[in-house]
Amino acid sequence: MNPVYYLYLAALLFTIGAAGVLVRKNAIIVFMCVELMLNACNLAFVTFSRLHGNLDGQIIAFFTMVVAAAEVVVGLAIIVTFFRSRHSASVDDADLMKL
Amino acid sequence: MDHLIGALVGAPLLGAAVLLLGGRRLDRIGHWVGTLLAAVSFALGVALFADMLSKDTGRRTFTSHLFTWVPVDSFRADVGFQLDQLSMTFVLLITGVGTLIHIYSIGYMAHDERRRRFFGYLNLFLAAMLLLVLANNYLLLYVGWEGVGLASYLLIGFWQHKPSAATAAKKAFIVNRVGDVGLSIAIMLLFTTFNSFSFSPVFGAVRDASGGRLTAIGLLLLLAACGKSAQVPLQSWLGDAMEGPTPVSALIHAATMVTAGVYLVTRSGAIFNASATAQLAVCVVGAVTLIFGAIVGCAKDDIKKALAGSTMSQIGYMMLAAGLGPVGYVFAIMHLVTHGFFKAGLFLGAGSVMHGMNDEVDMRKFGGLRGYMPVTFITFGLGYLAIIGFPGLSGFWTKDKIIEAAFAKGGGEGWVLGVVALIGAGVTAFYMTRVMLMTFFGEKRWQPDAQGHQPHPHESPKSMTVPMIILAFGSVFAGGLFSLNSSFLHWLEPVTGYSEGHSPLTAWQVSVATFVVLVVGAGLAWQQYGRKPVPAVAPRGSVLTRAARRDLLQDDFNHVVLVRGGEHLTRTLVHLDHSLVDGAVNGTAAGVGGVSARLRKVQNGFVRSYAVSMLGGAAVLVAATLLMRGI
């Protein structure tokens, strides 16, 4: 099977994730979409690793996973705290920092 | 030697510090402290003079280096003294006449409750002047120069409760600042040209400097001298300076302050000798001032202001002589010294008259005083004979020499300057005779003062008459003594240089001509003020008289040109500041504010819009990277 298809898949996943981040209001959904984008990147890295025949991309994918996991920890904590104080998970309600 | 010179300057400085910082508890002895320290300074001066006389002519200059004041890389400002015949002459004049004026002030200021402070200022004046003449470099001279300016300000405005005195002090200070700016620029130019402030290296290197620079330095030094010595065009402060107590006028006019300009020009002789233009400028300033001051002196009814006009005129003679170069330096200083005697005597005499006449200064309200104050009359009379150059008295020996030197400049210039000096001598005789006749002769025109007290003219106390008698001796004999075997010439020649010049007239012819104009001037004055009774109210007079009463419209000129001009200039500048500078600043601020107000709309608080801009930015970066790769 042609590895380029994996790249198409990665691009498709990334686009779905990006569109989700931009159009959805619910913070949890937005968060999931961010994860989707990260995993699309991982897929692309692994594909390139296979294409070029070295392991660099695979290693970077592992790093990305670790970073994503850490991000989930922090991000979910923020979302939970935010929900407690605002009784809402809508990202549009988080606008206290604007002028 | 160092210590002696240091003590010479330090004694009056110490006096000023003690008297001004000591407070009221010194009120009882303040005047004695001040006088004693001035006398100590004079005694040290005499000791140094004796020491100098015992040395050979060639080894009389003593230069010392005390410490380096400002050491910065190649820039070095030193503090050091130079004592040679020229500064020695000044030291003796300043401390000698200064001490006499201190003694006189004890009596004159006896009823003033701020007498201690007055003596503190007098001491400060002496110290500053001594520093000025003893400095071995221009920067230290400038310190003394400014000190003299400060002390004169304090003393002219001593009766500061009178608005006129406060204004006169400010005027003197501001007019002097104009000259001071000239001196400071001259010193900067000197440093950039010669890389030194000290006299000897500068004068040694004059030959290598460019002519234009030397002329510029010379003219700036002349500006400085004009300010301190009250020469045209910076003479306007001198008449108003009469607002100070009379001993101050005597000190300013005889021993300190106005002599500083002549000292500066004579000391910088090497620079002036190298620039004919600057020398001619000095001559012209001197000649114009000597006529200017004499005319002003003729019209004033205020005895002190008439004498002030006379000072201006006499200093004009000295400047004229100093501008003649080596022909005249010696005579400028010689006239300065004899003038110090008779002008101090005249001012102290005027003060004595005022003392007896309830502080009246209008000569039209004097008259017939000779019988009431015999000592004042005789000393004033001797000073009068000396200043008009009556044969045998001091002024005769020194003023004739200057007139002779002016002729000796040679060519048309020599004739013009000589004739001007000769006319000046005639006018001097006129106004001094006028002062003499209006004050001491004629009928009594006394009038009660503002409080209704009828004046009871009486002779002044001993402390005032004794200095006047001593000064009268100087007025009579100093000139003859200096001229005996040309002793003053031989004394000063090693410092200032001397050349005979080629006078188209012999000394005898000049003396006879001077005597003739003297008799004519005095005769005219007698015709006007001696034979006819003097009107108690000044007649309207001719246009020239009225102009001369207003100091030949000097103040009006300053007002129209400088004050009004300055106001217009500042108004224009304020307008420009508001429209141009403020406009630019405010415009920039408004522009930045407007742009920011639009930019802040981007910060709308919606996280998704930020995400869009991030995505857009990332897309642009990727696109740019791909495009660059492709090219």
Tab-separated table of C-alpha atoms in Angstrom, chain A:
chain	number	residue	atom	x	y	z
A	1	MET	CA	0.000	0.000	0.000
A	2	ASN	CA	1.304	3.436	-0.948
A	3	PRO	CA	2.472	5.281	2.252
A	4	VAL	CA	1.363	8.595	0.711
A	5	TYR	CA	-2.220	7.668	1.532
A	6	TYR	CA	-1.305	7.865	5.188
A	7	LEU	CA	-0.277	11.440	4.572
A	8	TYR	CA	-3.629	12.203	2.996
A	9	LEU	CA	-5.286	10.678	6.027
A	10	ALA	CA	-3.088	12.787	8.350
A	11	ALA	CA	-3.984	15.938	6.423
A	12	LEU	CA	-7.664	15.050	6.599
A	13	LEU	CA	-7.507	14.403	10.338
A	14	PHE	CA	-5.598	17.679	10.917
A	15	THR	CA	-8.173	19.630	8.924
A	16	ILE	CA	-11.050	18.043	10.855
A	17	GLY	CA	-9.259	18.901	14.124
A	18	ALA	CA	-8.536	22.500	13.072
A	19	ALA	CA	-12.099	23.037	11.874
A	20	GLY	CA	-13.371	21.604	15.174
A	21	VAL	CA	-11.194	23.965	17.200
A	22	LEU	CA	-12.450	26.921	15.213
A	23	VAL	CA	-16.143	26.197	15.064
A	24	ARG	CA	-17.031	24.387	18.309
A	25	LYS	CA	-17.750	26.257	21.547
A	26	ASN	CA	-17.555	23.468	24.065
A	27	ALA	CA	-14.107	23.474	25.646
A	28	ILE	CA	-14.009	19.667	25.912
A	29	ILE	CA	-14.747	19.266	22.219
A	30	VAL	CA	-12.157	21.922	21.359
A	31	PHE	CA	-9.702	20.044	23.509
A	32	MET	CA	-10.446	16.778	21.735
A	33	CYS	CA	-9.957	18.482	18.401
A	34	VAL	CA	-6.551	19.738	19.544
A	35	GLU	CA	-5.652	16.141	20.411
A	36	LEU	CA	-6.856	15.099	16.979
A	37	MET	CA	-4.520	17.622	15.372
A	38	LEU	CA	-1.615	16.406	17.454
A	39	ASN	CA	-2.296	12.805	16.466
A	40	ALA	CA	-2.582	13.807	12.828
A	41	CYS	CA	0.892	15.261	13.187
A	42	ASN	CA	2.101	12.056	14.807
A	43	LEU	CA	0.728	10.042	11.917
A	44	ALA	CA	2.521	12.306	9.473
A	45	PHE	CA	5.787	11.968	11.409
A	46	VAL	CA	5.573	8.212	11.462
A	47	THR	CA	4.740	8.120	7.770
A	48	PHE	CA	7.699	10.291	6.897
A	49	SER	CA	9.848	8.085	9.093
A	50	ARG	CA	8.797	5.102	7.040
A	51	LEU	CA	9.237	6.964	3.746
A	52	HIS	CA	12.764	8.120	4.525
A	53	GLY	CA	13.764	4.913	6.234
A	54	ASN	CA	15.041	6.419	9.495
A	55	LEU	CA	13.697	6.569	13.036
A	56	ASP	CA	13.715	10.312	13.696
A	57	GLY	CA	10.012	10.786	13.000
A	58	GLN	CA	9.052	7.890	15.267
A	59	ILE	CA	11.035	9.370	18.144
A	60	ILE	CA	9.454	12.767	17.673
A	61	ALA	CA	6.037	11.079	17.709
A	62	PHE	CA	6.830	9.687	21.139
A	63	PHE	CA	7.807	13.134	22.357
A	64	THR	CA	4.593	14.565	21.000
A	65	MET	CA	2.603	11.941	22.892
A	66	VAL	CA	4.331	12.825	26.152
A	67	VAL	CA	3.739	16.524	25.599
A	68	ALA	CA	0.121	15.846	24.673
A	69	ALA	CA	-0.372	13.819	27.842
A	70	ALA	CA	1.077	16.621	29.974
A	71	GLU	CA	-1.102	19.102	28.160
A	72	VAL	CA	-4.182	17.039	28.850
A	73	VAL	CA	-3.383	17.059	32.561
A	74	VAL	CA	-3.067	20.815	32.709
A	75	GLY	CA	-5.800	21.578	30.201
A	76	LEU	CA	-8.439	19.363	31.782
A	77	ALA	CA	-7.660	20.824	35.203
A	78	ILE	CA	-8.217	24.329	33.819
A	79	ILE	CA	-11.447	23.322	32.134
A	80	VAL	CA	-12.772	21.708	35.329
A	81	THR	CA	-11.908	24.791	37.410
A	82	PHE	CA	-13.434	27.030	34.809
A	83	PHE	CA	-16.632	24.968	34.751
A	84	ARG	CA	-16.876	25.153	38.524
A	85	SER	CA	-16.717	28.936	38.624
A	86	ARG	CA	-18.718	29.732	35.507
A	87	HIS	CA	-21.090	26.754	35.272
A	88	SER	CA	-20.294	26.660	31.590
A	89	ALA	CA	-17.757	24.965	29.375
A	90	SER	CA	-18.141	27.412	26.510
A	91	VAL	CA	-14.834	28.912	25.365
A	92	ASP	CA	-16.658	32.131	24.461
A	93	ASP	CA	-17.320	32.734	28.138
A	94	ALA	CA	-13.575	32.815	28.883
A	95	ASP	CA	-13.093	36.467	27.855
A	96	LEU	CA	-12.000	38.159	31.052
A	97	MET	CA	-8.555	39.073	29.703
A	98	LYS	CA	-9.782	41.256	26.850
A	99	LEU	CA	-9.564	44.997	27.109
